[in-house]
Coordinates of C-alpha atoms in Angstrom, one line a residue:
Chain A
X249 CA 0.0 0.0 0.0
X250 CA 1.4 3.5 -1.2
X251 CA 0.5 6.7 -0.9
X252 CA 0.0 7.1 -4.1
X253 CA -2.9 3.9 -4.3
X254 CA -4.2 6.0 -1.2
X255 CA -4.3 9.4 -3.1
X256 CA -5.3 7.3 -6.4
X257 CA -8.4 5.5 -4.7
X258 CA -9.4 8.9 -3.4
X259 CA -9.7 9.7 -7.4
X260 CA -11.6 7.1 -8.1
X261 CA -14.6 7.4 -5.6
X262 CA -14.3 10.9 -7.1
X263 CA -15.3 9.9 -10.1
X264 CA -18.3 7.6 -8.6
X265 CA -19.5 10.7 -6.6
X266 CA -19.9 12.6 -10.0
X267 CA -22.0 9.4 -12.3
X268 CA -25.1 8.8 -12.2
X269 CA -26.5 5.9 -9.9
X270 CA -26.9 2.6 -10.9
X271 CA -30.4 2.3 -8.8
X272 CA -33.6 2.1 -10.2
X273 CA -36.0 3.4 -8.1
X274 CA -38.5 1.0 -8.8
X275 CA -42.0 1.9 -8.5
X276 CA -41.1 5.3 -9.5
X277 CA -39.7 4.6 -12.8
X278 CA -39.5 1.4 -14.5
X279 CA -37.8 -2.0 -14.7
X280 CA -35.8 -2.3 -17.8
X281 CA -36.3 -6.1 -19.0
X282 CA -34.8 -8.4 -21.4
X283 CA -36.8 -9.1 -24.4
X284 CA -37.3 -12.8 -23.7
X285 CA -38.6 -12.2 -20.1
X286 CA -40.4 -15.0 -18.8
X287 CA -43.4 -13.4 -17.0
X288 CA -47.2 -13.5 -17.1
X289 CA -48.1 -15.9 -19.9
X290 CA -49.8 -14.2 -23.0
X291 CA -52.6 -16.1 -24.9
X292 CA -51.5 -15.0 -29.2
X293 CA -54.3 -14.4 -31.7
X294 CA -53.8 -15.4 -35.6
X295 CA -53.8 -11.3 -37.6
X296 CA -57.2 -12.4 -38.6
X297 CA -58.3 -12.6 -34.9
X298 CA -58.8 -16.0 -34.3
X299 CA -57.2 -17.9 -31.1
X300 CA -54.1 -19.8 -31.6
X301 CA -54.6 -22.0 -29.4
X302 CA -56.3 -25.3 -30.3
X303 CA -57.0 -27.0 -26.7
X304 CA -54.5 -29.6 -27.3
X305 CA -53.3 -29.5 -23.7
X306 CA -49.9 -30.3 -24.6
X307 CA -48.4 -26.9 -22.7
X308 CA -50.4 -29.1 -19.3
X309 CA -48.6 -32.1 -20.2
X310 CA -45.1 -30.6 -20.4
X311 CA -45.8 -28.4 -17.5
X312 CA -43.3 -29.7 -14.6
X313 CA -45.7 -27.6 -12.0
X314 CA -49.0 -29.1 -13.3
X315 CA -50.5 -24.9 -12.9
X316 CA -52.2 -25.6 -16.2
X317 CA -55.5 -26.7 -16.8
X318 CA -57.1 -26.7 -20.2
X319 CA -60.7 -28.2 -21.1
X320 CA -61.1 -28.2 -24.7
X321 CA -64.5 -27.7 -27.3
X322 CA -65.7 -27.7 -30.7
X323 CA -65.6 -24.9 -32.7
X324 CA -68.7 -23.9 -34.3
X325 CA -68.0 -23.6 -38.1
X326 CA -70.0 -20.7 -38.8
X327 CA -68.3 -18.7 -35.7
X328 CA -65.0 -20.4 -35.0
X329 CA -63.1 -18.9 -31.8
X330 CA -60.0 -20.8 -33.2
X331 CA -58.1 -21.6 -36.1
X332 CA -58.6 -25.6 -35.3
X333 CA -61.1 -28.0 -34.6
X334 CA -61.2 -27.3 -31.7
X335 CA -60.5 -24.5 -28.8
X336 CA -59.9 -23.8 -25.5
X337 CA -63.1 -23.5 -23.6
X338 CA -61.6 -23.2 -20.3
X339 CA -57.6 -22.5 -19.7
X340 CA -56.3 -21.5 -16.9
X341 CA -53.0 -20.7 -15.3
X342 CA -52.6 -21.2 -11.2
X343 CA -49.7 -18.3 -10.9
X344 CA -49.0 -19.9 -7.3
X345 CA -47.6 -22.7 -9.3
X346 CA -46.5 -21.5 -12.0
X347 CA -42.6 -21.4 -12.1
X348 CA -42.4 -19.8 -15.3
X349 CA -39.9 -21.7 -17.1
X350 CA -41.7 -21.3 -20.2
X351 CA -41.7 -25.5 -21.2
X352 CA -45.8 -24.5 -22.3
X353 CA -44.2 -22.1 -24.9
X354 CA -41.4 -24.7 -25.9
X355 CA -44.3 -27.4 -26.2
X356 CA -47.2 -25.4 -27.7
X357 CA -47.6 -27.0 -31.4
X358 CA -48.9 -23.1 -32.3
X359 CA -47.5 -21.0 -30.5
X360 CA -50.3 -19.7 -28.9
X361 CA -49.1 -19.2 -25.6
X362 CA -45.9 -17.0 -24.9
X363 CA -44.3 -15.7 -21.8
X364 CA -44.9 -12.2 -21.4
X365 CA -43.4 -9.4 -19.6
X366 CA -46.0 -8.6 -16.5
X367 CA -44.7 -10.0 -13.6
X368 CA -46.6 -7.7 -10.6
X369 CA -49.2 -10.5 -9.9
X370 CA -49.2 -10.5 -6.3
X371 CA -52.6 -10.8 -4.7
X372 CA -54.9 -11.6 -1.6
X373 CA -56.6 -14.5 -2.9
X374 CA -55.6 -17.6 -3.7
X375 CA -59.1 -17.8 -6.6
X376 CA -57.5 -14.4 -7.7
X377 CA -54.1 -16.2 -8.7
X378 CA -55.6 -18.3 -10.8
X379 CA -55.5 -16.7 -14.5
X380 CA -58.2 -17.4 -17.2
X381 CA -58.2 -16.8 -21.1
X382 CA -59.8 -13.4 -19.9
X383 CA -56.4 -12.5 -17.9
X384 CA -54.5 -13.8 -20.4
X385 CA -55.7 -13.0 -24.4
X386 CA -53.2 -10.4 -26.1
X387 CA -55.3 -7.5 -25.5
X388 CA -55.3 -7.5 -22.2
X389 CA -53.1 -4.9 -20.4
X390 CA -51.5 -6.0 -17.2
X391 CA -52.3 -8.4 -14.5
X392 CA -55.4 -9.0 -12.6
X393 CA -54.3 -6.6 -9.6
X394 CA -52.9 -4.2 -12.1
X395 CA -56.2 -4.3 -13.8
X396 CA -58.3 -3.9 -10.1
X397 CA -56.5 -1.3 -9.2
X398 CA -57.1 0.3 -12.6
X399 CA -60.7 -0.1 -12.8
X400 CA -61.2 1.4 -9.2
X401 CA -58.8 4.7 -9.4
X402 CA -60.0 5.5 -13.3
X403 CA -56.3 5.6 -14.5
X404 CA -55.1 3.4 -17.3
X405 CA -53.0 0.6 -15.8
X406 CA -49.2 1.7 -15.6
X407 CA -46.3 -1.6 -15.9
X408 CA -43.6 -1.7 -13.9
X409 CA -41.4 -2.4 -17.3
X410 CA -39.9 -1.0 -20.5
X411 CA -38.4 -3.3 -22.8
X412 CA -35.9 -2.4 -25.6
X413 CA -38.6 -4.1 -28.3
X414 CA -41.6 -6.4 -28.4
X415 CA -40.2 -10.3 -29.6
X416 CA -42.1 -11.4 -32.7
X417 CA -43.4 -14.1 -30.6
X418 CA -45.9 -12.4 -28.6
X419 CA -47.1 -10.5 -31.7
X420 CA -50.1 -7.8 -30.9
X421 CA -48.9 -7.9 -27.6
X422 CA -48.5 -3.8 -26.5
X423 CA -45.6 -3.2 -24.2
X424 CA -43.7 -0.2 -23.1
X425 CA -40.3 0.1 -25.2
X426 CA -37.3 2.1 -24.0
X427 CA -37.8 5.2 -26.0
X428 CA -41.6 4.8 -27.1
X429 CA -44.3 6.5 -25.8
X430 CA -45.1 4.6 -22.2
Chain B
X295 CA -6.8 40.6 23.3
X296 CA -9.4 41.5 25.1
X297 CA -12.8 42.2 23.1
X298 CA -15.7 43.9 25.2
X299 CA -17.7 41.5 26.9
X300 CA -21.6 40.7 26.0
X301 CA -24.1 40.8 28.3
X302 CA -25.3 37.6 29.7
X303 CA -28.8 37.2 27.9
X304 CA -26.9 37.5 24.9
X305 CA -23.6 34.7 25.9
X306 CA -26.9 32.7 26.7
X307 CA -28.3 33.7 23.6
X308 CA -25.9 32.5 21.9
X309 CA -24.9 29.3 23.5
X310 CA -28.6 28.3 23.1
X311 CA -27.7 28.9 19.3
X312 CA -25.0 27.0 19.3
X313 CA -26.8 24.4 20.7
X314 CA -29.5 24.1 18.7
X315 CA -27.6 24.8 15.5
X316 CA -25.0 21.9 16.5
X317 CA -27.9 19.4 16.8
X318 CA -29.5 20.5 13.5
X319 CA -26.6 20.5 11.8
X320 CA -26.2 16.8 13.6
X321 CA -29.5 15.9 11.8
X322 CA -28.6 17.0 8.4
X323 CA -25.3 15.6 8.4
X324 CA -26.7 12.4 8.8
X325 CA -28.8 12.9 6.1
X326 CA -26.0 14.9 4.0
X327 CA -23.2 11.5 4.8
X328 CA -25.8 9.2 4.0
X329 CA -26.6 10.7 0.8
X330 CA -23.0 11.3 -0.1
X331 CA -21.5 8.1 0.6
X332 CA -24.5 6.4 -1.4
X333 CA -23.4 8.7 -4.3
X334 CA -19.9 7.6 -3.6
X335 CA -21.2 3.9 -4.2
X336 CA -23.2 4.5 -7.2
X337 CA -26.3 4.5 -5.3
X338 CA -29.0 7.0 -4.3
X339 CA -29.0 6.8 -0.5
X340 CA -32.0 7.9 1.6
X341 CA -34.6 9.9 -0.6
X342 CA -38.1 8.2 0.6
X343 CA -39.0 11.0 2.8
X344 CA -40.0 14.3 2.1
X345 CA -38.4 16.2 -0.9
X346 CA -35.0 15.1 -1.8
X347 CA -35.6 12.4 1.4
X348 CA -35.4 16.3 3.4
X349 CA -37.1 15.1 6.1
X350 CA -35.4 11.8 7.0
X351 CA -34.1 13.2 9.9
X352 CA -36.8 14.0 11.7
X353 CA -38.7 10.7 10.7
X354 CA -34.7 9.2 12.2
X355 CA -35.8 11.8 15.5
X356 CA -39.0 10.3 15.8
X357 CA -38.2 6.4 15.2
X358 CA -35.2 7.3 17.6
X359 CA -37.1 8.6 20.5
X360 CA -40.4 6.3 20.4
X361 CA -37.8 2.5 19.9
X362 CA -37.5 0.8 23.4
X363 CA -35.4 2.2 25.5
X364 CA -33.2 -0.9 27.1
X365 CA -31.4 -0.9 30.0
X366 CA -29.1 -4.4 30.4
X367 CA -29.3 -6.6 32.9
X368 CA -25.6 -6.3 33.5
X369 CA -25.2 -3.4 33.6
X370 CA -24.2 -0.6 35.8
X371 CA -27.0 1.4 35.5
X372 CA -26.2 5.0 36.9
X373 CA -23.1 4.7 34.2
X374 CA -24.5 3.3 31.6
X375 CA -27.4 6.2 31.6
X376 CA -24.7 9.0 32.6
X377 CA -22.3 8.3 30.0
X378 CA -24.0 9.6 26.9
X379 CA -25.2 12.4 28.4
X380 CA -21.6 12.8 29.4
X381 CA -20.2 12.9 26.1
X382 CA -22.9 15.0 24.7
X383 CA -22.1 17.7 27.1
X384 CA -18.9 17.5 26.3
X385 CA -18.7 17.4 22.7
X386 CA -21.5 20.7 22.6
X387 CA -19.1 22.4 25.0
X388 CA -15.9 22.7 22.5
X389 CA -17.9 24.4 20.0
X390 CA -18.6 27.8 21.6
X391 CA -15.0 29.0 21.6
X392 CA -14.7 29.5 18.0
X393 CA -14.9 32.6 16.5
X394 CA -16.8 32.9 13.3
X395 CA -16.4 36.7 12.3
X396 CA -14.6 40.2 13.2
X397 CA -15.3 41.4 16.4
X398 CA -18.6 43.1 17.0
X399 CA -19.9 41.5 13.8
X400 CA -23.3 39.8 15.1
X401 CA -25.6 42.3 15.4
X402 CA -23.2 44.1 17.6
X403 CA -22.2 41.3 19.6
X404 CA -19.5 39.2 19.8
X405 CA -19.5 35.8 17.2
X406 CA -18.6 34.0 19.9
X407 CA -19.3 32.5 22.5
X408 CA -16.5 32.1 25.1
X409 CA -13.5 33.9 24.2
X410 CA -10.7 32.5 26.3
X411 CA -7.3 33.2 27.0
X412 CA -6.8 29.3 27.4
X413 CA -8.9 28.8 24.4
X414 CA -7.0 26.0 22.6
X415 CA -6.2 24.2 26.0
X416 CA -10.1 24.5 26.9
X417 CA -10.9 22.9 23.8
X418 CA -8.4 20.4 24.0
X419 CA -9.6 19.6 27.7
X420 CA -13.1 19.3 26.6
X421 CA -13.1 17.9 22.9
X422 CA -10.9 15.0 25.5
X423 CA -13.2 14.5 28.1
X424 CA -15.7 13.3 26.1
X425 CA -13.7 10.1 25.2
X426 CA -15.0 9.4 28.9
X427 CA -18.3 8.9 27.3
X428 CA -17.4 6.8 25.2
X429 CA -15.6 4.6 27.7
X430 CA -17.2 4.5 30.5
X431 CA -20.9 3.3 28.3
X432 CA -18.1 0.4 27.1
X433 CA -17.4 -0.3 30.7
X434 CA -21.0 -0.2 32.2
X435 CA -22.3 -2.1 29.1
X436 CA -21.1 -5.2 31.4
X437 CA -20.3 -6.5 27.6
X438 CA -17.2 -8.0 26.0
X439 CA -17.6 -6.4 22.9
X440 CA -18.3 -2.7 24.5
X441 CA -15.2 -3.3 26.6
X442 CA -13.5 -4.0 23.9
X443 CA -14.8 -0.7 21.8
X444 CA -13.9 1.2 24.9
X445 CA -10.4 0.1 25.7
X446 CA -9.6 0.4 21.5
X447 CA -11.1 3.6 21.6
X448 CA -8.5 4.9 25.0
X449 CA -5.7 3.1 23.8
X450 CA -5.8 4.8 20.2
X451 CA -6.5 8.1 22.4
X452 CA -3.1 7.7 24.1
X453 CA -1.6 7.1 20.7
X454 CA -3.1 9.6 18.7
X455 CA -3.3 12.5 21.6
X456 CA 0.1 13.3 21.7
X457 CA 0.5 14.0 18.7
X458 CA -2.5 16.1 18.0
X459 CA -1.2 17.9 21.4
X460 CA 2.0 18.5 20.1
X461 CA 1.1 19.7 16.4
X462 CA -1.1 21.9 18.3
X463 CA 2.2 23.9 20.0
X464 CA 3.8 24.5 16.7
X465 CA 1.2 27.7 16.0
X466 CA 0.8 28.2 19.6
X467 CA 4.8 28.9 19.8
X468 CA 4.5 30.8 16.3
X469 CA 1.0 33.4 17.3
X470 CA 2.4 33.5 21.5
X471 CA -0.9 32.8 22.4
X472 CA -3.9 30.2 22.9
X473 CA -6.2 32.5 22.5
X474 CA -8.2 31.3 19.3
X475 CA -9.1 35.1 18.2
X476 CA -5.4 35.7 18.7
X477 CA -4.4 32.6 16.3
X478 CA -6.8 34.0 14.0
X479 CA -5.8 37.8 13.6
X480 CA -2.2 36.4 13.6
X481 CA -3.3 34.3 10.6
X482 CA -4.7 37.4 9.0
X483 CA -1.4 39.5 9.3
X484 CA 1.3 37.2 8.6
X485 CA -0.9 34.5 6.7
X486 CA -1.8 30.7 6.6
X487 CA -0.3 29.0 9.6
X488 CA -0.8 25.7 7.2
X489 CA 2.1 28.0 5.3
X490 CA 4.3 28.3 7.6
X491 CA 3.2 24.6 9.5
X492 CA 2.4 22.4 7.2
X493 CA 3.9 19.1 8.8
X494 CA 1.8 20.1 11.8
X495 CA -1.2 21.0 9.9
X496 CA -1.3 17.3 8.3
X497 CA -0.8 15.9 11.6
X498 CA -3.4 17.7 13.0
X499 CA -5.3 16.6 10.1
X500 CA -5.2 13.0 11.0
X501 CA -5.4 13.2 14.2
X502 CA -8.5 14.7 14.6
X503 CA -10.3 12.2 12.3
X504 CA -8.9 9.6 14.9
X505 CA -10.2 12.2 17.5
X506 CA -13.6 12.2 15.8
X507 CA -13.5 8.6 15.6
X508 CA -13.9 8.7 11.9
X509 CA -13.4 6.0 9.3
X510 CA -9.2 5.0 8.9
X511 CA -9.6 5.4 12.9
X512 CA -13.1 4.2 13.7
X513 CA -11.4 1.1 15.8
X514 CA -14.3 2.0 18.7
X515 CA -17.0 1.0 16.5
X516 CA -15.4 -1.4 14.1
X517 CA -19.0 -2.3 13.3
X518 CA -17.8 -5.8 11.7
X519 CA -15.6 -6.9 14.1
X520 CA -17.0 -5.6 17.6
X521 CA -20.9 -5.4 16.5
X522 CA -20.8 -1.0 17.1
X523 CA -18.2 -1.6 19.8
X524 CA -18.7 0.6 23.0
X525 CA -22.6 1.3 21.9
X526 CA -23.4 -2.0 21.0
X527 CA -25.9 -2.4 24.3
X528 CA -27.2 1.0 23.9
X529 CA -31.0 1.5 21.7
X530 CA -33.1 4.4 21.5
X531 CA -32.4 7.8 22.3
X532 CA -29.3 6.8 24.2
X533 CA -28.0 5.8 21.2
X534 CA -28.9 8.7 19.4
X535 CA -27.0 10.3 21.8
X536 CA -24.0 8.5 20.6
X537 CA -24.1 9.8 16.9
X538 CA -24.7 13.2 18.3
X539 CA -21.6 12.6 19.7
X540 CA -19.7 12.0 17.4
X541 CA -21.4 14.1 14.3
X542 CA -20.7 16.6 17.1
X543 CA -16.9 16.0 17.7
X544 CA -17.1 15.5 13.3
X545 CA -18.0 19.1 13.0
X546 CA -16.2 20.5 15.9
X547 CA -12.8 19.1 14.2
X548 CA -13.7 20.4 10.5
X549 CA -14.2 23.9 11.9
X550 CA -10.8 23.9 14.4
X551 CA -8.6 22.7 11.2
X552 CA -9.9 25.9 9.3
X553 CA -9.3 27.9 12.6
X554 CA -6.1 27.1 13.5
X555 CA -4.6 26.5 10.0
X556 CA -6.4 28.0 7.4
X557 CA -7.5 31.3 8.4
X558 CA -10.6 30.6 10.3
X559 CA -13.4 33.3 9.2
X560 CA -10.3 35.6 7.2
X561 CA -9.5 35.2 3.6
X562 CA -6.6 37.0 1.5
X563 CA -9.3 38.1 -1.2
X564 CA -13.1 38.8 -1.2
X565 CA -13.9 38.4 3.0
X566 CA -16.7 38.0 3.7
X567 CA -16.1 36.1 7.5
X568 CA -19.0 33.6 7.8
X569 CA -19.6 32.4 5.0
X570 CA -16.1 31.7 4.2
X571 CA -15.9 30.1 8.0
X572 CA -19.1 28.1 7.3
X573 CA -17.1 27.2 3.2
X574 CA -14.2 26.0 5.5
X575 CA -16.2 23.7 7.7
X576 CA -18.3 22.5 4.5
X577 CA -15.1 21.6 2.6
X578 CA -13.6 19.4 5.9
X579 CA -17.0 17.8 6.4
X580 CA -17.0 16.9 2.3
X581 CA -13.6 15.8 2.8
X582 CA -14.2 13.7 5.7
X583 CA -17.1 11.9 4.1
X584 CA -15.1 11.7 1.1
X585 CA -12.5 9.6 3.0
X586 CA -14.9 7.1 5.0
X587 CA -16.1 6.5 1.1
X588 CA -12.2 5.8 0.1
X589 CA -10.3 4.4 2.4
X590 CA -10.2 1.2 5.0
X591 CA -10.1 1.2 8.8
X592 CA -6.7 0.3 10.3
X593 CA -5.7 -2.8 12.3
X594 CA -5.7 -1.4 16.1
X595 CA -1.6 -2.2 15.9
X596 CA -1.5 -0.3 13.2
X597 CA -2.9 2.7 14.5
X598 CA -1.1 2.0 17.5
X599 CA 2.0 2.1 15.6
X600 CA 1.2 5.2 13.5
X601 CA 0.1 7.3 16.4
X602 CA 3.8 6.8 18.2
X603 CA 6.1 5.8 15.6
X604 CA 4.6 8.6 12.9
X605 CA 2.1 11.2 14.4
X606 CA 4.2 12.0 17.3
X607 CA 7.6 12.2 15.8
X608 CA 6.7 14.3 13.1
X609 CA 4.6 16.8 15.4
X610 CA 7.9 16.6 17.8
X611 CA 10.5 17.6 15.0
X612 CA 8.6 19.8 13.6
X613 CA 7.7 21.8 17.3
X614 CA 11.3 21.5 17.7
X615 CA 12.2 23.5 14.6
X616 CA 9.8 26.0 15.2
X617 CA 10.9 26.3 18.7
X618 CA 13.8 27.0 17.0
X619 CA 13.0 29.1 14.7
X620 CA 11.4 31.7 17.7
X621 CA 14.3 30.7 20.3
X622 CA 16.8 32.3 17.6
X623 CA 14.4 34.8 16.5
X624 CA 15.6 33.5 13.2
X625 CA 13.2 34.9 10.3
X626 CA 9.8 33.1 10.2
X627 CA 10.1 32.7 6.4
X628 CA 12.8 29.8 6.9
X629 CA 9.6 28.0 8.5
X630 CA 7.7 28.9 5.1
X631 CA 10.9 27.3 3.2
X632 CA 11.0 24.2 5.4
X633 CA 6.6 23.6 5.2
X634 CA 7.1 24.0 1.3
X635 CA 10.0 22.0 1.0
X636 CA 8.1 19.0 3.3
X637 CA 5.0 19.4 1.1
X638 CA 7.2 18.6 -1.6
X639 CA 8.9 15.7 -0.2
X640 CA 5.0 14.8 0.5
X641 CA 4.3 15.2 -3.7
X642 CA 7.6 13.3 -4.1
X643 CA 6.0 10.1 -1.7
X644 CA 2.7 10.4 -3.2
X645 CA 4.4 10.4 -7.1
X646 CA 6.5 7.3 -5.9
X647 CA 5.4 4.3 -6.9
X648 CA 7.9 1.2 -5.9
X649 CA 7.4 -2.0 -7.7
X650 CA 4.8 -4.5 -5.6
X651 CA 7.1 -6.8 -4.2
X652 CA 6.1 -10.9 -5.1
X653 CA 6.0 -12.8 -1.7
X654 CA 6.5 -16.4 -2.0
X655 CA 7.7 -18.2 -4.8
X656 CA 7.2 -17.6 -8.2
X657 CA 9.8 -16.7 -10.8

C-alpha cells in the first residue's frame, strides 16, 4: 500500500460521486427487462383474430408444475373462436404454481401461448391467482391486480417495465419500449 | 486581546444557538453523509421522505425517540445512563469558543461565544473529556464487545493525543498565544499558519479524524468486528445520543482545522467572514465523508504504531524547529521554506510508486 494507491483511490470514488446511480428506483420509474422475459403468460391471436390456441393440452402435459389446466371444445364452423377443430373452452393458469420456465411455450404446437413481460401479480386470494383466457388474451393490459387497481382509481394501468422491443413471438402484444411512448 | 464583553442574555443567547444549530446540523449531516457516501457507491442513499428524502431526519428523530429504551441486565446502570449524556455535554461544550467573524460582527455582539485566554487548552480539555463517554458506556455495558470498543477507543486516544497535542504547540509557539481570536488575527497578518506549518497541519489533520472517531480510525465502533463496539448495548435515544456525539466531535474538528490553520473566518481576497468560516467547515466535512467513502479502517496495531512511531515524531520535530526558529528569533520565512520543501517531499511520496514486491515463490 502507497501513498500514491491512497491518493489514487481517493480519485476514483471521485469519479463515482460525479455518475449517475446505478439504482432504479423501482416503483417510480421502470424496470428495464430483457426481451425474452419470462413473465405473465400471453394467450396469441392469428392477424385475422382468431385464437391460436387449439385445446390440445400439450403446454399441461409438459408443465413440470402441473399450474395448467385446459378443457377443450368444438368450434362452431360458422363462428370459430380458433383456427382448429377445436379451442380452448376453459384455460387457466394457477400463478402460485407457475414457475415460469416457459416448457408450455417450448411445447405449444402453435405457439399460442408465450411468456410475457408482467410479472406484478401478487394478490390476496388464492381464486384471484388463478389466470383465465380473460387474464390472459393479447389484448389484455396488465395483471389482474394491475387491472383492479385500474378499474377502481380510473387511470389506465401503468407496468412496472420498458423493454428495448416487443419479440415477434408475442405478436399484438403492447408493451412499453425504451424510447416509445409509455 | 481582550474584546468587550456581552451581556449575559446575549452569551446565553448564543450558547442556546450553538446548541441548537449543532444538533441540527447533527440531523442533516446524517442525512448529508448518507446521501454522499450512497453517491460515492453508485447509489441513491435515503430519498423516501420528504423532498429530496429532506425530512429523514426528523422521521430518524421520531423512530429514535419512540424505539425501546433498554437498560441491560448487567449493567451498571447509573453509568451506563450517565455516559452519553456525558459525552454529549462535552462534545457541545468545544464548540462555543470559535470565532466565526470580526469582532462586533453579530448584530453588535460578539460571534462567539467564550473567548478564552486558554482557548486551545479548553478545547483540548473538553473535545478529550468526552472520550469518557465513550468509555465509561463500554465499561457499564457489562459486555465483552463494549469493553472491547472502549479500551480500543483509549488506547488509540493515548496514541493519537500526543501528537495532536503536540502539532497543536507548533502555532501556539508561532501566534504567542492560545487565544483562538489571537491565532486567527495572527493568521490574517502574517498568513496561513498551514504556510508556515504544514507538517503540523497534516498531523493535526489526522489526528482529529482519529479524534472524531472517523473511518481509517473508527477502531471504537469497528461495526464488523465488535458489533458498534462501546454502543453495542445502547438503543433508543441513548444511542442517538452516541451519533450526536460524534457528528458533534465531526464538526467541531472540521471547523478547528480551518481555525487554527487556514485562516478561520479571514480570507486573502473577497472576506466576507461567515460564510467563508461556514465554506471551511463544509469543505472538511465533504472531505471527511469523502474519505470514509475511500479508504479502510486500520488494524488497532496499526494505529497503535502510526500514532507513536509517525504522528508523534513528526509533530515533535517539527515543534522542535519552530521552537527553534522563535528561540533564535531566526526569520519566520525559513519556516515557510522548510513547510514548502516538506509538502514537496509529501508530492515526491505520493508520485513514488515502488514495484509490488512478489512474496512467496514464483519466478
Amino acid at each position: 500500500m502507497t501513498l500514491k494507491a491512497l491518493a489514487q483511490s481517493l480519485g476514483i470514488t471521485l469519479k463515482y460521486l460525479f455518475s449517475k446511480p446505478v439504482t432504479v428506483p423501482y416503483p417510480d420509474a421502470p424496470v428495464a427487462l430483457m426481451p425474452r422475459f419470462h413473465g405473465r403468460h400471453v394467450l396469441t391471436r392469428h392477424p385475422n383474430g382468431l385464437e391460436k390456441c387449439i385445446g390440445c393440452s400439450l403446454c399441461a402435459a409438459a408443465c413440470p408444475a402441473y399450474a395448467i389446466y385446459v378443457e377443450p371444445a368444438e368450434n362452431d364452423p360458422e363462428h370459430p373462436v380458433s383456427a382448429g377443430e377445436r379451442y380452448a373452452k376453459v384455460y387457466e393458469i394457477n400463478m402460485l404454481r407457475c414457475i415460469f420456465c416457459g416448457l408450455c411455450e417450448e411445447a405449444c404446437p402453435t405457439g399460442a401461448i408465450v411468456l410475457g413481460y408482467d410479472f406484478e401479480m401478487a394478490d390476496y386470494q388464492y381464486s384471484d391467482l388463478i389466470y383465465g383466457k380473460e387474464d390472459m388474451l393479447v389484448d389484455v393490459v396488465g395483471t389482474k391486480p394491475q387491472r383492479r387497481e385500474a378499474k377502481m382509481t380510473g387511470k389506465a394501468v401503468k407496468p412496472g417495465y420498458v423493454v428495448p422491443y416487443v419479440r415477434p413471438e408475442l405478436e399484438g402484444f403492447k408493451a412499453p419500449t425504451e424510447g416509445g411512448k409509455r | 486581546m481582550n474584546y468587550p464583553l456581552d451581556p449575559y442574555w446575549m452569551a446565553a443567547l448564543k450558547a442556546l444557538l450553538v446548541v441548537v444549530g449543532l444538533l441540527t446540523a447533527f440531523a442533516f449531516m446524517t442525512l448529508i453523509e448518507r446521501r454522499l457516501l450512497a453517491r460515492f457507491q453508485i447509489r441513491m442513499g435515503p430519498n423516501r421522505v420528504g423532498p429530496l428524502g429532506l425530512f429523514q431526519p426528523i422521521a430518524d428523530a421520531i423512530k429514535s425517540i419512540f424505539k425501546e429504551d433498554l437498560v441491560v441486565e448487567r449493567a451498571d446502570k447509573v453509568i451506563f445512563v450517565l455516559a452519553p449524556l456525558i459525552g454529549v455535554v462535552f462534545a457541545l461544550l468545544a464548540f462555543g469558543a470559535i470565532p466565526f467573524g470580526p469582532p462586533g460582527s453579530f448584530f453588535g455582539f460578539q460571534p462567539w461565544v467564550l473567548n478564552l485566554d486558554l482557548g486551545l487548552l479548553y478545547l483540548f480539555a473538553v473535545s478529550e473529556m468526552a472520550i469518557y463517554g465513550i468509555f465509561l458506556a463500554g465499561w457499564a455495558s457489562g459486555s465483552k464487545y463494549s469493553l472491547l470498543g472502549s479500551l480500543r477507543s483509549s488506547a488509540s486516544l493515548i496514541s493519537y493525543e500526543l501528537g495532536l497535542g503536540i502539532a497543536l504547540l507548533s502555532p501556539v509557539l508561532l501566534v504567542g498565544s492560545l487565544n483562538l481570536n489571537d491565532i486567527v488575527n495572527w493568521q490574517q497578518e502574517h498568513g496561513w499558519l498551514a504556510l508556515y506549518a504544514f507538517p503540523a497541519f497534516l498531523v493535526y489533520m489526522i489526528a482529529a479524524l482519529a479524534e472524531a472517531a472517523r473511518t481509517p480510525f473508527d477502531l471504537p465502533e469497528a461495526e464488523q468486528e465488535l458489533v458498534g463496539g462501546y454502543h453495542t448495548e445502547y438503543s433508543s435515544i441513548k444511542w442517538a445520543l452516541f451519533q450526536m456525539t460524534e457528528y458533534i466531535h465531526f464538526i467541531t474538528a472540521s471547523a478547528l482545522i480551518p481555525t487554527l490553520f487556514l485562516g478561520g473566518w479571514t480570507m486573502p481576497f473577497w472576506n466576507v467572514p461567515y460564510l467563508w468560516m461556514f465554506l471551511k467547515i463544509a469543505f472538511f466535512l465533504f472531505f471527511f465523508i469523502w474519505i470514509r467513502a475511500t479508504w479502510f479502517r486500520l488494524r488497532y496495531d496499526q494505529l497503535l504504531r502510526f500514532g507513536w512511531g509517525f504522528l508523534f515524531p513528526v509533530a515533535l520535530v517539527w515543534f522542535l524547529v519552530t521552537a527553534l526558529v522563535v528561540a533564535l528569533d531566526l526569520p519566520r520565512s525559513y519556516l515557510l521554506y522548510l513547510s514548502l520543501a516538506t509538502l514537496l517531499v509529501l508530492l515526491g511520496a505520493v508520485m513514488y510508486s515502488p514495484k509490488p514486491v512478489r512474496k512467496g515463490g514464483g519466478a
